[in-house]
Amino acid sequence: MNMTQQISEAVRPHDWPGLADPVHDSQRLFRQLLGAMSEPGTLTELALPALPAGAAISPAAWGALLALCDLDTRVWVDQGLARANLAAALAFHTGARLTDDPALADFALVTPDTLSREDGFALGSDAWPDRSTTLIVMVEALAQGEDWWLSGPGVPGRRGLALGSAERALPLMRVLAANRGRFPRGLDAFISSGMRLTAIARSTRLAGPGLAATDDAERQEESA
Amino acid sequence: MNTASNAQGVGAGAPTNAIDSGYNFAYLDEQTKRMIRRALLKAVAIPGYQVPFGGREMPMPYGWGTGGMQLTASVLGADDTLKVIDQGADDTTNAVSIRAFFERVAGVETTTATAQASVIQTRHRIPEKTLRADQILIFQVPIPEPLRFIEPSEEETRVMHALEEYGVMHVKLYEDIAHHGHIATTYAYPVKVDGRYVMDPSPIPKFDNPKLHMSEALMLFGAGREKRLYAIPPHTRVESLDFEDHPFEIQAWDEPCAICGATDSYLDEVIIDDQGARMFVCSDTDYCNSRSEEKA
């Protein structure tokens, strides 16, 4: 169709970067992911080589996939992100299987917009809340800010985030804010832009424009 | 792999110590580590919930810390400094052996100094020195289920956790009061994490329970035989269960540590002759040594 499309089709799986030292690189990436999930809203930079031209996912998201996926994991990919032969590259580098059924996905590559269309991801059950999908989200920008306020485990006081346009991030934040109402079921998210990554755990309380103020009500109830 | 596109800085973490090359780094194979790592991320996201994992056989019997070791092996990097404590001591068989194990299979630096460690594997104690945000504490857990001695069925306890049905735990503490006049549980004292899950903090003395609350450091718990792992993220509310008229209390001693004079640490009673004479000394050997050295 255009130049980008031509390049995408020419990308071979091994044009996507792997880990030069799989043992130590995946350990280092995991520790960054663990740190991010332990302290939601903190920013970390995942050092990774450039992705091939035409790739629609962030290097940080690719790093998370390389560190966490193998033949035991199933990945659901939003069609808009499956560019530059991503599916073949993921299979080539990690052995992970792709799935069309979001309810079977261990990981899902999404944008905030995906979540306004697709709500079938696994939440786990009350008895087995760990059987849930972990979202790996592409956002247009990621920085400390004052659009979204996080509190709860891993956050002393509260922590502020900005994800570019608050309006466009809203479908994501609505889904993550709903976690509190159904805890321990829920979706955990790694949120990435470029090399940068943060996490929001299902235990995180969220406040921001367009979100119901359940957080304050809950806190009052707890202190009562 | 397209080596040309791999950036600098990747692969810089190769270990330098003498390492047994017959094993993968840190003993476990990479796929096992990834499985445990994925489980750890869930555990951190659901504080206090016990995540099942495919526990592997380790070259030692269950009960010697196989759960803690699998977590350590999955978390450990070549640039980490590892400390291992057993009942607070760095110099007991278990602590020395596990330290030597990771020196051999991972080539990592080890230390006995709490402040110098980035990863601390522990059995039955939390160090006296306050932990920092850049440290991870990994507990060896014998029985992860706090409700197990009340309800032997795993299926039942799972439902109880799902329904947040924890009244029976308070009944057990109440029975203590009825029998002894006070809550007689002194170790593995149950806690509630972030107002939701009741959790066994492993057999640490209840003296250490307050250190779980709003800790700066991430705390991970691994049970090898039971194949469960769980976590308390930093800055998380952890309350010890109690009653309004019988509030939670920690142990206290009438005398200071006989070696370093500390009045704020957990003391072990040591019999020193066959006449019944005894002394009380810090269980945390690093804390005691560093205080003694400061004085000298």
PDB file of N, CA, C and O in Angstrom, chain A residues 81-144:
ATOM      1  N   LEU A  81      -1.379  -3.663  16.264  1.00  0.00           N
ATOM      2  CA  LEU A  81       0.008  -3.715  16.741  1.00  0.00           C
ATOM      3  C   LEU A  81       0.811  -4.830  16.085  1.00  0.00           C
ATOM      4  O   LEU A  81       2.029  -4.905  16.225  1.00  0.00           O
ATOM      5  N   ALA A  82       0.112  -5.695  15.353  1.00  0.00           N
ATOM      6  CA  ALA A  82       0.772  -6.872  14.773  1.00  0.00           C
ATOM      7  C   ALA A  82       1.451  -6.510  13.459  1.00  0.00           C
ATOM      8  O   ALA A  82       1.169  -7.099  12.425  1.00  0.00           O
ATOM      9  N   ARG A  83       2.334  -5.535  13.521  1.00  0.00           N
ATOM     10  CA  ARG A  83       3.029  -5.109  12.303  1.00  0.00           C
ATOM     11  C   ARG A  83       4.442  -5.672  12.265  1.00  0.00           C
ATOM     12  O   ARG A  83       4.951  -6.149  13.263  1.00  0.00           O
ATOM     13  N   ALA A  84       5.063  -5.526  11.122  1.00  0.00           N
ATOM     14  CA  ALA A  84       6.468  -5.915  10.925  1.00  0.00           C
ATOM     15  C   ALA A  84       6.707  -7.370  11.324  1.00  0.00           C
ATOM     16  O   ALA A  84       7.737  -7.704  11.907  1.00  0.00           O
ATOM     17  N   ASN A  85       5.709  -8.200  11.023  1.00  0.00           N
ATOM     18  CA  ASN A  85       5.883  -9.640  11.252  1.00  0.00           C
ATOM     19  C   ASN A  85       6.071  -9.982  12.725  1.00  0.00           C
ATOM     20  O   ASN A  85       6.823 -10.902  13.074  1.00  0.00           O
ATOM     21  N   LEU A  86       5.405  -9.220  13.596  1.00  0.00           N
ATOM     22  CA  LEU A  86       5.562  -9.398  15.047  1.00  0.00           C
ATOM     23  C   LEU A  86       5.275 -10.830  15.491  1.00  0.00           C
ATOM     24  O   LEU A  86       6.017 -11.401  16.301  1.00  0.00           O
ATOM     25  N   ALA A  87       4.193 -11.408  14.976  1.00  0.00           N
ATOM     26  CA  ALA A  87       3.787 -12.741  15.436  1.00  0.00           C
ATOM     27  C   ALA A  87       4.892 -13.760  15.188  1.00  0.00           C
ATOM     28  O   ALA A  87       5.250 -14.538  16.080  1.00  0.00           O
ATOM     29  N   ALA A  88       5.460 -13.718  13.989  1.00  0.00           N
ATOM     30  CA  ALA A  88       6.530 -14.668  13.663  1.00  0.00           C
ATOM     31  C   ALA A  88       7.763 -14.395  14.513  1.00  0.00           C
ATOM     32  O   ALA A  88       8.447 -15.317  14.958  1.00  0.00           O
ATOM     33  N   ALA A  89       8.046 -13.120  14.748  1.00  0.00           N
ATOM     34  CA  ALA A  89       9.215 -12.764  15.557  1.00  0.00           C
ATOM     35  C   ALA A  89       9.057 -13.257  16.987  1.00  0.00           C
ATOM     36  O   ALA A  89       9.998 -13.776  17.591  1.00  0.00           O
ATOM     37  N   LEU A  90       7.844 -13.119  17.520  1.00  0.00           N
ATOM     38  CA  LEU A  90       7.583 -13.552  18.897  1.00  0.00           C
ATOM     39  C   LEU A  90       7.758 -15.070  19.009  1.00  0.00           C
ATOM     40  O   LEU A  90       8.374 -15.573  19.952  1.00  0.00           O
ATOM     41  N   ALA A  91       7.215 -15.788  18.031  1.00  0.00           N
ATOM     42  CA  ALA A  91       7.354 -17.246  18.035  1.00  0.00           C
ATOM     43  C   ALA A  91       8.820 -17.632  17.882  1.00  0.00           C
ATOM     44  O   ALA A  91       9.312 -18.532  18.561  1.00  0.00           O
ATOM     45  N   PHE A  92       9.523 -16.922  17.002  1.00  0.00           N
ATOM     46  CA  PHE A  92      10.928 -17.240  16.738  1.00  0.00           C
ATOM     47  C   PHE A  92      11.792 -17.030  17.985  1.00  0.00           C
ATOM     48  O   PHE A  92      12.615 -17.865  18.341  1.00  0.00           O
ATOM     49  N   HIS A  93      11.588 -15.909  18.668  1.00  0.00           N
ATOM     50  CA  HIS A  93      12.480 -15.568  19.778  1.00  0.00           C
ATOM     51  C   HIS A  93      12.087 -16.213  21.101  1.00  0.00           C
ATOM     52  O   HIS A  93      12.941 -16.440  21.957  1.00  0.00           O
ATOM     53  N   THR A  94      10.806 -16.457  21.317  1.00  0.00           N
ATOM     54  CA  THR A  94      10.384 -16.938  22.637  1.00  0.00           C
ATOM     55  C   THR A  94       9.690 -18.300  22.603  1.00  0.00           C
ATOM     56  O   THR A  94       9.609 -18.960  23.627  1.00  0.00           O
ATOM     57  N   GLY A  95       9.140 -18.679  21.458  1.00  0.00           N
ATOM     58  CA  GLY A  95       8.369 -19.922  21.399  1.00  0.00           C
ATOM     59  C   GLY A  95       6.939 -19.746  21.860  1.00  0.00           C
ATOM     60  O   GLY A  95       6.179 -20.707  21.920  1.00  0.00           O
ATOM     61  N   ALA A  96       6.557 -18.519  22.227  1.00  0.00           N
ATOM     62  CA  ALA A  96       5.194 -18.275  22.720  1.00  0.00           C
ATOM     63  C   ALA A  96       4.182 -18.495  21.602  1.00  0.00           C
ATOM     64  O   ALA A  96       4.471 -18.272  20.431  1.00  0.00           O
ATOM     65  N   ARG A  97       2.985 -18.941  21.989  1.00  0.00           N
ATOM     66  CA  ARG A  97       1.908 -19.132  21.029  1.00  0.00           C
ATOM     67  C   ARG A  97       1.003 -17.915  21.029  1.00  0.00           C
ATOM     68  O   ARG A  97       0.789 -17.304  22.068  1.00  0.00           O
ATOM     69  N   LEU A  98       0.460 -17.624  19.876  1.00  0.00           N
ATOM     70  CA  LEU A  98      -0.525 -16.544  19.801  1.00  0.00           C
ATOM     71  C   LEU A  98      -1.914 -17.136  19.980  1.00  0.00           C
ATOM     72  O   LEU A  98      -2.165 -18.283  19.620  1.00  0.00           O
ATOM     73  N   THR A  99      -2.824 -16.362  20.533  1.00  0.00           N
ATOM     74  CA  THR A  99      -4.192 -16.818  20.664  1.00  0.00           C
ATOM     75  C   THR A  99      -5.132 -15.718  20.179  1.00  0.00           C
ATOM     76  O   THR A  99      -4.828 -14.527  20.303  1.00  0.00           O
ATOM     77  N   ASP A 100      -6.271 -16.149  19.605  1.00  0.00           N
ATOM     78  CA  ASP A 100      -7.296 -15.181  19.181  1.00  0.00           C
ATOM     79  C   ASP A 100      -8.304 -14.943  20.290  1.00  0.00           C
ATOM     80  O   ASP A 100      -9.129 -14.050  20.204  1.00  0.00           O
ATOM     81  N   ASP A 101      -8.255 -15.801  21.317  1.00  0.00           N
ATOM     82  CA  ASP A 101      -9.237 -15.715  22.393  1.00  0.00           C
ATOM     83  C   ASP A 101      -8.627 -14.953  23.572  1.00  0.00           C
ATOM     84  O   ASP A 101      -7.741 -15.472  24.256  1.00  0.00           O
ATOM     85  N   PRO A 102      -9.084 -13.741  23.819  1.00  0.00           N
ATOM     86  CA  PRO A 102      -8.474 -12.949  24.904  1.00  0.00           C
ATOM     87  C   PRO A 102      -8.576 -13.630  26.263  1.00  0.00           C
ATOM     88  O   PRO A 102      -7.728 -13.418  27.124  1.00  0.00           O
ATOM     89  N   ALA A 103      -9.602 -14.474  26.447  1.00  0.00           N
ATOM     90  CA  ALA A 103      -9.778 -15.136  27.744  1.00  0.00           C
ATOM     91  C   ALA A 103      -8.695 -16.177  28.009  1.00  0.00           C
ATOM     92  O   ALA A 103      -8.495 -16.600  29.148  1.00  0.00           O
ATOM     93  N   LEU A 104      -7.975 -16.580  26.963  1.00  0.00           N
ATOM     94  CA  LEU A 104      -6.913 -17.580  27.129  1.00  0.00           C
ATOM     95  C   LEU A 104      -5.529 -16.949  27.209  1.00  0.00           C
ATOM     96  O   LEU A 104      -4.530 -17.649  27.360  1.00  0.00           O
ATOM     97  N   ALA A 105      -5.475 -15.627  27.097  1.00  0.00           N
ATOM     98  CA  ALA A 105      -4.179 -14.963  26.982  1.00  0.00           C
ATOM     99  C   ALA A 105      -3.500 -14.800  28.334  1.00  0.00           C
ATOM    100  O   ALA A 105      -4.124 -14.375  29.305  1.00  0.00           O
ATOM    101  N   ASP A 106      -2.213 -15.165  28.403  1.00  0.00           N
ATOM    102  CA  ASP A 106      -1.404 -14.837  29.577  1.00  0.00           C
ATOM    103  C   ASP A 106      -0.948 -13.387  29.496  1.00  0.00           C
ATOM    104  O   ASP A 106      -0.869 -12.697  30.495  1.00  0.00           O
ATOM    105  N   PHE A 107      -0.628 -12.965  28.283  1.00  0.00           N
ATOM    106  CA  PHE A 107      -0.239 -11.575  28.055  1.00  0.00           C
ATOM    107  C   PHE A 107      -1.035 -11.047  26.869  1.00  0.00           C
ATOM    108  O   PHE A 107      -1.358 -11.798  25.951  1.00  0.00           O
ATOM    109  N   ALA A 108      -1.357  -9.767  26.914  1.00  0.00           N
ATOM    110  CA  ALA A 108      -2.062  -9.150  25.795  1.00  0.00           C
ATOM    111  C   ALA A 108      -1.383  -7.841  25.431  1.00  0.00           C
ATOM    112  O   ALA A 108      -1.136  -6.998  26.308  1.00  0.00           O
ATOM    113  N   LEU A 109      -1.045  -7.712  24.156  1.00  0.00           N
ATOM    114  CA  LEU A 109      -0.447  -6.478  23.651  1.00  0.00           C
ATOM    115  C   LEU A 109      -1.581  -5.574  23.189  1.00  0.00           C
ATOM    116  O   LEU A 109      -2.291  -5.906  22.235  1.00  0.00           O
ATOM    117  N   VAL A 110      -1.753  -4.440  23.842  1.00  0.00           N
ATOM    118  CA  VAL A 110      -2.916  -3.595  23.571  1.00  0.00           C
ATOM    119  C   VAL A 110      -2.545  -2.114  23.587  1.00  0.00           C
ATOM    120  O   VAL A 110      -1.456  -1.734  24.028  1.00  0.00           O
ATOM    121  N   THR A 111      -3.476  -1.307  23.107  1.00  0.00           N
ATOM    122  CA  THR A 111      -3.423   0.141  23.299  1.00  0.00           C
ATOM    123  C   THR A 111      -4.621   0.493  24.185  1.00  0.00           C
ATOM    124  O   THR A 111      -5.519  -0.339  24.360  1.00  0.00           O
ATOM    125  N   PRO A 112      -4.660   1.697  24.748  1.00  0.00           N
ATOM    126  CA  PRO A 112      -5.854   2.063  25.532  1.00  0.00           C
ATOM    127  C   PRO A 112      -7.131   1.897  24.702  1.00  0.00           C
ATOM    128  O   PRO A 112      -8.160   1.457  25.219  1.00  0.00           O
ATOM    129  N   ASP A 113      -7.049   2.202  23.413  1.00  0.00           N
ATOM    130  CA  ASP A 113      -8.225   2.104  22.556  1.00  0.00           C
ATOM    131  C   ASP A 113      -8.724   0.669  22.437  1.00  0.00           C
ATOM    132  O   ASP A 113      -9.931   0.418  22.338  1.00  0.00           O
ATOM    133  N   THR A 114      -7.781  -0.288  22.432  1.00  0.00           N
ATOM    134  CA  THR A 114      -8.172  -1.705  22.369  1.00  0.00           C
ATOM    135  C   THR A 114      -9.196  -2.025  23.448  1.00  0.00           C
ATOM    136  O   THR A 114     -10.136  -2.784  23.233  1.00  0.00           O
ATOM    137  N   LEU A 115      -8.982  -1.428  24.638  1.00  0.00           N
ATOM    138  CA  LEU A 115      -9.783  -1.792  25.798  1.00  0.00           C
ATOM    139  C   LEU A 115     -11.188  -1.210  25.747  1.00  0.00           C
ATOM    140  O   LEU A 115     -12.056  -1.621  26.513  1.00  0.00           O
ATOM    141  N   SER A 116     -11.417  -0.266  24.829  1.00  0.00           N
ATOM    142  CA  SER A 116     -12.788   0.208  24.662  1.00  0.00           C
ATOM    143  C   SER A 116     -13.561  -0.731  23.735  1.00  0.00           C
ATOM    144  O   SER A 116     -14.783  -0.669  23.654  1.00  0.00           O
ATOM    145  N   ARG A 117     -12.825  -1.596  23.024  1.00  0.00           N
ATOM    146  CA  ARG A 117     -13.483  -2.543  22.111  1.00  0.00           C
ATOM    147  C   ARG A 117     -13.516  -3.962  22.670  1.00  0.00           C
ATOM    148  O   ARG A 117     -14.435  -4.717  22.432  1.00  0.00           O
ATOM    149  N   GLU A 118     -12.475  -4.330  23.398  1.00  0.00           N
ATOM    150  CA  GLU A 118     -12.281  -5.728  23.790  1.00  0.00           C
ATOM    151  C   GLU A 118     -12.292  -5.829  25.317  1.00  0.00           C
ATOM    152  O   GLU A 118     -11.466  -5.219  25.986  1.00  0.00           O
ATOM    153  N   ASP A 119     -13.223  -6.586  25.855  1.00  0.00           N
ATOM    154  CA  ASP A 119     -13.254  -6.697  27.327  1.00  0.00           C
ATOM    155  C   ASP A 119     -13.245  -8.156  27.782  1.00  0.00           C
ATOM    156  O   ASP A 119     -13.637  -8.464  28.891  1.00  0.00           O
ATOM    157  N   GLY A 120     -12.745  -9.038  26.941  1.00  0.00           N
ATOM    158  CA  GLY A 120     -12.831 -10.466  27.262  1.00  0.00           C
ATOM    159  C   GLY A 120     -11.599 -11.052  27.922  1.00  0.00           C
ATOM    160  O   GLY A 120     -11.455 -12.274  27.994  1.00  0.00           O
ATOM    161  N   PHE A 121     -10.680 -10.211  28.408  1.00  0.00           N
ATOM    162  CA  PHE A 121      -9.449 -10.752  28.989  1.00  0.00           C
ATOM    163  C   PHE A 121      -9.737 -11.472  30.306  1.00  0.00           C
ATOM    164  O   PHE A 121     -10.676 -11.135  31.023  1.00  0.00           O
ATOM    165  N   ALA A 122      -8.890 -12.458  30.602  1.00  0.00           N
ATOM    166  CA  ALA A 122      -9.095 -13.272  31.807  1.00  0.00           C
ATOM    167  C   ALA A 122      -8.839 -12.440  33.055  1.00  0.00           C
ATOM    168  O   ALA A 122      -7.805 -11.767  33.166  1.00  0.00           O
ATOM    169  N   LEU A 123      -9.782 -12.486  33.986  1.00  0.00           N
ATOM    170  CA  LEU A 123      -9.643 -11.763  35.250  1.00  0.00           C
ATOM    171  C   LEU A 123      -9.222 -12.687  36.378  1.00  0.00           C
ATOM    172  O   LEU A 123      -8.974 -12.249  37.490  1.00  0.00           O
ATOM    173  N   GLY A 124      -9.139 -14.012  36.097  1.00  0.00           N
ATOM    174  CA  GLY A 124      -8.961 -14.975  37.163  1.00  0.00           C
ATOM    175  C   GLY A 124     -10.273 -15.153  37.905  1.00  0.00           C
ATOM    176  O   GLY A 124     -11.283 -14.548  37.552  1.00  0.00           O
ATOM    177  N   SER A 125     -10.263 -16.005  38.922  1.00  0.00           N
ATOM    178  CA  SER A 125     -11.463 -16.183  39.731  1.00  0.00           C
ATOM    179  C   SER A 125     -11.132 -15.765  41.160  1.00  0.00           C
ATOM    180  O   SER A 125      -9.968 -15.527  41.480  1.00  0.00           O
ATOM    181  N   ASP A 126     -12.131 -15.692  42.021  1.00  0.00           N
ATOM    182  CA  ASP A 126     -11.856 -15.320  43.411  1.00  0.00           C
ATOM    183  C   ASP A 126     -10.930 -16.335  44.072  1.00  0.00           C
ATOM    184  O   ASP A 126     -10.117 -15.978  44.907  1.00  0.00           O
ATOM    185  N   ALA A 127     -11.061 -17.610  43.665  1.00  0.00           N
ATOM    186  CA  ALA A 127     -10.208 -18.642  44.258  1.00  0.00           C
ATOM    187  C   ALA A 127      -8.835 -18.693  43.591  1.00  0.00           C
ATOM    188  O   ALA A 127      -7.846 -19.027  44.229  1.00  0.00           O
ATOM    189  N   TRP A 128      -8.792 -18.368  42.307  1.00  0.00           N
ATOM    190  CA  TRP A 128      -7.529 -18.416  41.548  1.00  0.00           C
ATOM    191  C   TRP A 128      -7.308 -17.087  40.816  1.00  0.00           C
ATOM    192  O   TRP A 128      -7.320 -17.049  39.574  1.00  0.00           O
ATOM    193  N   PRO A 129      -7.109 -16.017  41.552  1.00  0.00           N
ATOM    194  CA  PRO A 129      -6.980 -14.723  40.888  1.00  0.00           C
ATOM    195  C   PRO A 129      -5.723 -14.582  40.030  1.00  0.00           C
ATOM    196  O   PRO A 129      -5.627 -13.670  39.205  1.00  0.00           O
ATOM    197  N   ASP A 130      -4.763 -15.515  40.205  1.00  0.00           N
ATOM    198  CA  ASP A 130      -3.525 -15.427  39.420  1.00  0.00           C
ATOM    199  C   ASP A 130      -3.739 -15.884  37.985  1.00  0.00           C
ATOM    200  O   ASP A 130      -2.881 -15.665  37.134  1.00  0.00           O
ATOM    201  N   ARG A 131      -4.878 -16.526  37.698  1.00  0.00           N
ATOM    202  CA  ARG A 131      -5.120 -17.011  36.330  1.00  0.00           C
ATOM    203  C   ARG A 131      -5.720 -15.897  35.484  1.00  0.00           C
ATOM    204  O   ARG A 131      -6.839 -15.985  34.979  1.00  0.00           O
ATOM    205  N   SER A 132      -4.975 -14.845  35.340  1.00  0.00           N
ATOM    206  CA  SER A 132      -5.477 -13.645  34.672  1.00  0.00           C
ATOM    207  C   SER A 132      -4.508 -13.199  33.584  1.00  0.00           C
ATOM    208  O   SER A 132      -3.365 -13.624  33.561  1.00  0.00           O
ATOM    209  N   THR A 133      -5.009 -12.344  32.714  1.00  0.00           N
ATOM    210  CA  THR A 133      -4.185 -11.789  31.643  1.00  0.00           C
ATOM    211  C   THR A 133      -3.402 -10.587  32.166  1.00  0.00           C
ATOM    212  O   THR A 133      -3.949  -9.749  32.876  1.00  0.00           O
ATOM    213  N   THR A 134      -2.137 -10.527  31.825  1.00  0.00           N
ATOM    214  CA  THR A 134      -1.351  -9.332  32.119  1.00  0.00           C
ATOM    215  C   THR A 134      -1.305  -8.474  30.859  1.00  0.00           C
ATOM    216  O   THR A 134      -0.903  -8.952  29.791  1.00  0.00           O
ATOM    217  N   LEU A 135      -1.756  -7.238  30.984  1.00  0.00           N
ATOM    218  CA  LEU A 135      -1.767  -6.338  29.823  1.00  0.00           C
ATOM    219  C   LEU A 135      -0.387  -5.732  29.627  1.00  0.00           C
ATOM    220  O   LEU A 135       0.273  -5.347  30.591  1.00  0.00           O
ATOM    221  N   ILE A 136       0.038  -5.650  28.383  1.00  0.00           N
ATOM    222  CA  ILE A 136       1.238  -4.882  28.030  1.00  0.00           C
ATOM    223  C   ILE A 136       0.746  -3.781  27.089  1.00  0.00           C
ATOM    224  O   ILE A 136       0.331  -4.067  25.959  1.00  0.00           O
ATOM    225  N   VAL A 137       0.740  -2.572  27.587  1.00  0.00           N
ATOM    226  CA  VAL A 137       0.016  -1.490  26.924  1.00  0.00           C
ATOM    227  C   VAL A 137       0.983  -0.498  26.269  1.00  0.00           C
ATOM    228  O   VAL A 137       1.979  -0.103  26.874  1.00  0.00           O
ATOM    229  N   MET A 138       0.675  -0.122  25.030  1.00  0.00           N
ATOM    230  CA  MET A 138       1.410   0.945  24.355  1.00  0.00           C
ATOM    231  C   MET A 138       0.658   2.261  24.581  1.00  0.00           C
ATOM    232  O   MET A 138      -0.538   2.328  24.279  1.00  0.00           O
ATOM    233  N   VAL A 139       1.336   3.260  25.105  1.00  0.00           N
ATOM    234  CA  VAL A 139       0.719   4.578  25.214  1.00  0.00           C
ATOM    235  C   VAL A 139       1.581   5.589  24.460  1.00  0.00           C
ATOM    236  O   VAL A 139       2.753   5.335  24.185  1.00  0.00           O
ATOM    237  N   GLU A 140       0.989   6.750  24.136  1.00  0.00           N
ATOM    238  CA  GLU A 140       1.707   7.704  23.282  1.00  0.00           C
ATOM    239  C   GLU A 140       2.830   8.408  24.031  1.00  0.00           C
ATOM    240  O   GLU A 140       3.821   8.805  23.451  1.00  0.00           O
ATOM    241  N   ALA A 141       2.681   8.549  25.350  1.00  0.00           N
ATOM    242  CA  ALA A 141       3.729   9.161  26.160  1.00  0.00           C
ATOM    243  C   ALA A 141       3.586   8.659  27.577  1.00  0.00           C
ATOM    244  O   ALA A 141       2.503   8.229  27.980  1.00  0.00           O
ATOM    245  N   LEU A 142       4.693   8.705  28.318  1.00  0.00           N
ATOM    246  CA  LEU A 142       4.672   8.178  29.681  1.00  0.00           C
ATOM    247  C   LEU A 142       5.629   9.012  30.515  1.00  0.00           C
ATOM    248  O   LEU A 142       6.811   9.095  30.210  1.00  0.00           O
ATOM    249  N   ALA A 143       5.095   9.662  31.542  1.00  0.00           N
ATOM    250  CA  ALA A 143       5.929  10.514  32.381  1.00  0.00           C
ATOM    251  C   ALA A 143       5.267  10.693  33.739  1.00  0.00           C
ATOM    252  O   ALA A 143       4.086  10.374  33.910  1.00  0.00           O
ATOM    253  N   GLN A 144       6.050  11.184  34.697  1.00  0.00           N
ATOM    254  CA  GLN A 144       5.435  11.608  35.944  1.00  0.00           C
ATOM    255  C   GLN A 144       4.520  12.778  35.615  1.00  0.00           C
ATOM    256  O   GLN A 144       4.836  13.568  34.731  1.00  0.00           O
TER     257      GLN A 144
END
